[in-house]
Amino acid sequence: MAEEFKSKARILDSKLVEVTAPDGEKFQIISAIGKYLDEKYRNYELQLIEWIFDKSFEADKENMVNSIWKESKLNGVSFLGISSGDRQFERTRIGSRIRQLRDERGLEARDLAKLAGIDAANLSRIENGKYSVGLDILSKVAAALGKKIDFVDL
C-alpha cells in the first residue's frame, strides 16, 4: 500500500496515534500500533488508518467517527478508542450560540433554516455541534439572525 492519502497519521507514543483529517481536524486514536517492533508493519497500519479516514471523511463528524469504527473493524485495525476531533468544542459553542440567538428572536428552527436556505436537519446538527459547518452556510445563518461573522479578540 504505497499511496498518498489526504489524511495523515503519526504515532505519538506506544498507545496513541494522531490523525489529521483532510480538513485539518485532528483526531487521536488509542491503538497498539506504537508497540509494534516491525517498522514496515507500523507504516502499513498507519497507511491503513489514513485510507480509512479518507474513505470515511465527511463534514458530519459524528457520522465520520461511526464510519471509521465500522471500517476499522472491517479492515482488521483495532482501536481501543477514538476522540471526537479537536474542533468539537468550537462546533458545540457555535451551535449553542446560534440556538440562543434563534430562541431570543422566537424563531422556530425550520423557519431559520428556510431563511438561511439550508435543510432543517442540517441546522439541527449545527445547533447540536455535530456538523462542521463551512463559512458560506455559517454566514447565511448569521445573516438570517441579523448578525455577521467577524474576528474578535479572545
Short mmCIF file of C-alpha atoms in Angstrom, two decimals:
data_model
loop_
_atom_site.label_atom_id
_atom_site.label_comp_id
_atom_site.label_asym_id
_atom_site.label_seq_id
_atom_site.Cartn_x
_atom_site.Cartn_y
_atom_site.Cartn_z
CA MET A 1 0.00 0.00 0.00
CA ALA A 2 2.23 2.81 -1.27
CA GLU A 3 -0.39 5.50 -1.81
CA GLU A 4 -0.60 9.11 -0.73
CA PHE A 5 -3.64 9.95 1.33
CA LYS A 6 -5.18 13.27 2.27
CA SER A 7 -5.36 12.14 5.89
CA LYS A 8 -2.06 11.86 7.76
CA ALA A 9 -1.42 9.53 10.70
CA ARG A 10 1.55 9.54 13.04
CA ILE A 11 2.48 7.65 16.17
CA LEU A 12 2.70 9.86 19.27
CA ASP A 13 3.62 7.13 21.74
CA SER A 14 3.17 3.40 22.33
CA LYS A 15 -0.62 3.78 22.69
CA LEU A 16 -1.54 6.99 20.89
CA VAL A 17 -1.87 7.78 17.17
CA GLU A 18 -2.78 11.23 15.90
CA VAL A 19 -4.64 11.52 12.59
CA THR A 20 -5.08 14.78 10.72
CA ALA A 21 -8.21 14.55 8.55
CA PRO A 22 -8.38 16.18 5.08
CA ASP A 23 -9.96 19.33 6.59
CA GLY A 24 -7.13 19.71 9.14
CA GLU A 25 -9.09 18.47 12.15
CA LYS A 26 -7.00 16.28 14.44
CA PHE A 27 -8.23 13.05 15.99
CA GLN A 28 -6.50 10.81 18.49
CA ILE A 29 -6.75 7.05 18.46
CA ILE A 30 -5.80 4.66 21.22
CA SER A 31 -4.14 1.72 19.48
CA ALA A 32 -1.24 -0.68 19.95
CA ILE A 33 0.45 0.36 16.68
CA GLY A 34 3.24 2.21 18.51
CA LYS A 35 4.24 -1.01 20.28
CA TYR A 36 4.92 -2.94 17.06
CA LEU A 37 8.63 -3.53 16.53
CA ASP A 38 8.41 -4.10 12.77
CA GLU A 39 8.61 -0.63 11.18
CA LYS A 40 7.18 -1.85 7.87
CA TYR A 41 4.13 -3.22 9.67
CA ARG A 42 3.71 0.04 11.66
CA ASN A 43 3.83 2.04 8.42
CA TYR A 44 1.33 -0.34 6.81
CA GLU A 45 -1.07 0.14 9.75
CA LEU A 46 -0.67 3.93 9.60
CA GLN A 47 -1.43 3.93 5.87
CA LEU A 48 -4.47 1.75 6.50
CA ILE A 49 -5.70 4.28 9.07
CA GLU A 50 -5.12 7.12 6.59
CA TRP A 51 -7.12 5.20 3.97
CA ILE A 52 -9.95 4.60 6.45
CA PHE A 53 -10.05 8.30 7.39
CA ASP A 54 -10.07 9.36 3.72
CA LYS A 55 -12.83 6.87 2.90
CA SER A 56 -14.92 7.89 5.94
CA PHE A 57 -14.34 11.64 5.70
CA GLU A 58 -17.41 13.88 5.86
CA ALA A 59 -18.49 17.16 7.42
CA ASP A 60 -20.72 15.44 9.99
CA LYS A 61 -18.01 14.30 12.39
CA GLU A 62 -20.33 12.02 14.38
CA ASN A 63 -21.14 10.05 11.22
CA MET A 64 -17.49 10.14 10.24
CA VAL A 65 -16.32 8.66 13.55
CA ASN A 66 -19.03 5.98 13.36
CA SER A 67 -17.87 5.11 9.83
CA ILE A 68 -14.24 4.99 11.00
CA TRP A 69 -15.19 2.49 13.73
CA LYS A 70 -17.02 0.32 11.19
CA GLU A 71 -14.24 0.47 8.61
CA SER A 72 -11.55 -0.25 11.19
CA LYS A 73 -13.36 -3.45 12.21
CA LEU A 74 -13.95 -4.48 8.59
CA ASN A 75 -10.26 -3.94 7.77
CA GLY A 76 -8.75 -5.54 10.86
CA VAL A 77 -7.44 -2.39 12.51
CA SER A 78 -8.01 -2.47 16.25
CA PHE A 79 -8.77 0.78 18.02
CA LEU A 80 -9.48 0.92 21.71
CA GLY A 81 -10.87 4.43 21.40
CA ILE A 82 -11.08 7.49 19.17
CA SER A 83 -11.56 11.16 20.03
CA SER A 84 -14.34 13.26 18.54
CA GLY A 85 -11.80 15.63 16.99
CA ASP A 86 -10.12 18.77 18.23
CA ARG A 87 -12.80 21.16 17.00
CA GLN A 88 -15.75 19.63 18.85
CA PHE A 89 -15.69 22.36 21.50
CA GLU A 90 -15.93 25.08 18.85
CA ARG A 91 -18.72 23.30 16.97
CA THR A 92 -20.67 22.97 20.21
CA ARG A 93 -20.05 26.58 21.23
CA ILE A 94 -21.10 28.00 17.85
CA GLY A 95 -24.16 25.74 17.67
CA SER A 96 -25.26 26.79 21.16
CA ARG A 97 -24.87 30.45 20.24
CA ILE A 98 -26.99 30.01 17.10
CA ARG A 99 -29.71 28.29 19.14
CA GLN A 100 -29.55 31.07 21.76
CA LEU A 101 -29.95 33.79 19.12
CA ARG A 102 -32.77 31.87 17.43
CA ASP A 103 -34.58 31.43 20.76
CA GLU A 104 -34.14 35.11 21.65
CA ARG A 105 -35.88 36.02 18.40
CA GLY A 106 -38.63 33.45 18.89
CA LEU A 107 -37.73 31.69 15.64
CA GLU A 108 -38.54 28.05 15.03
CA ALA A 109 -35.57 26.05 13.73
CA ARG A 110 -37.36 25.21 10.47
CA ASP A 111 -38.03 28.93 9.88
CA LEU A 112 -34.39 29.87 10.43
CA ALA A 113 -33.36 27.05 8.11
CA LYS A 114 -35.69 28.39 5.40
CA LEU A 115 -34.35 31.93 5.82
CA ALA A 116 -30.76 30.66 5.57
CA GLY A 117 -31.56 28.37 2.63
CA ILE A 118 -30.40 25.21 4.34
CA ASP A 119 -32.03 21.95 5.32
CA ALA A 120 -33.68 21.94 8.78
CA ALA A 121 -31.87 18.70 9.65
CA ASN A 122 -28.52 20.39 8.94
CA LEU A 123 -29.47 23.32 11.17
CA SER A 124 -30.28 20.85 13.93
CA ARG A 125 -26.86 19.19 13.52
CA ILE A 126 -25.19 22.62 13.56
CA GLU A 127 -27.01 23.64 16.75
CA ASN A 128 -26.06 20.35 18.39
CA GLY A 129 -22.39 20.70 17.44
CA LYS A 130 -22.46 17.60 15.25
CA TYR A 131 -21.79 19.30 11.92
CA SER A 132 -18.63 21.08 10.87
CA VAL A 133 -20.25 23.97 9.06
CA GLY A 134 -18.46 25.91 6.32
CA LEU A 135 -18.14 29.67 6.19
CA ASP A 136 -20.79 30.07 3.46
CA ILE A 137 -23.51 28.33 5.45
CA LEU A 138 -22.44 29.95 8.71
CA SER A 139 -22.64 33.38 7.02
CA LYS A 140 -26.15 32.61 5.74
CA VAL A 141 -27.31 31.57 9.21
CA ALA A 142 -25.70 34.65 10.77
CA ALA A 143 -27.33 36.98 8.22
CA ALA A 144 -30.75 35.38 8.83
CA LEU A 145 -30.23 36.16 12.55
CA GLY A 146 -29.16 39.76 11.82
CA LYS A 147 -25.51 39.02 12.64
CA LYS A 148 -22.24 38.88 10.74
CA ILE A 149 -19.20 36.67 11.05
CA ASP A 150 -16.20 38.58 12.41
CA PHE A 151 -12.89 38.05 14.16
CA VAL A 152 -12.98 39.17 17.77
CA ASP A 153 -10.37 39.30 20.50
CA LEU A 154 -10.33 36.29 22.81
#
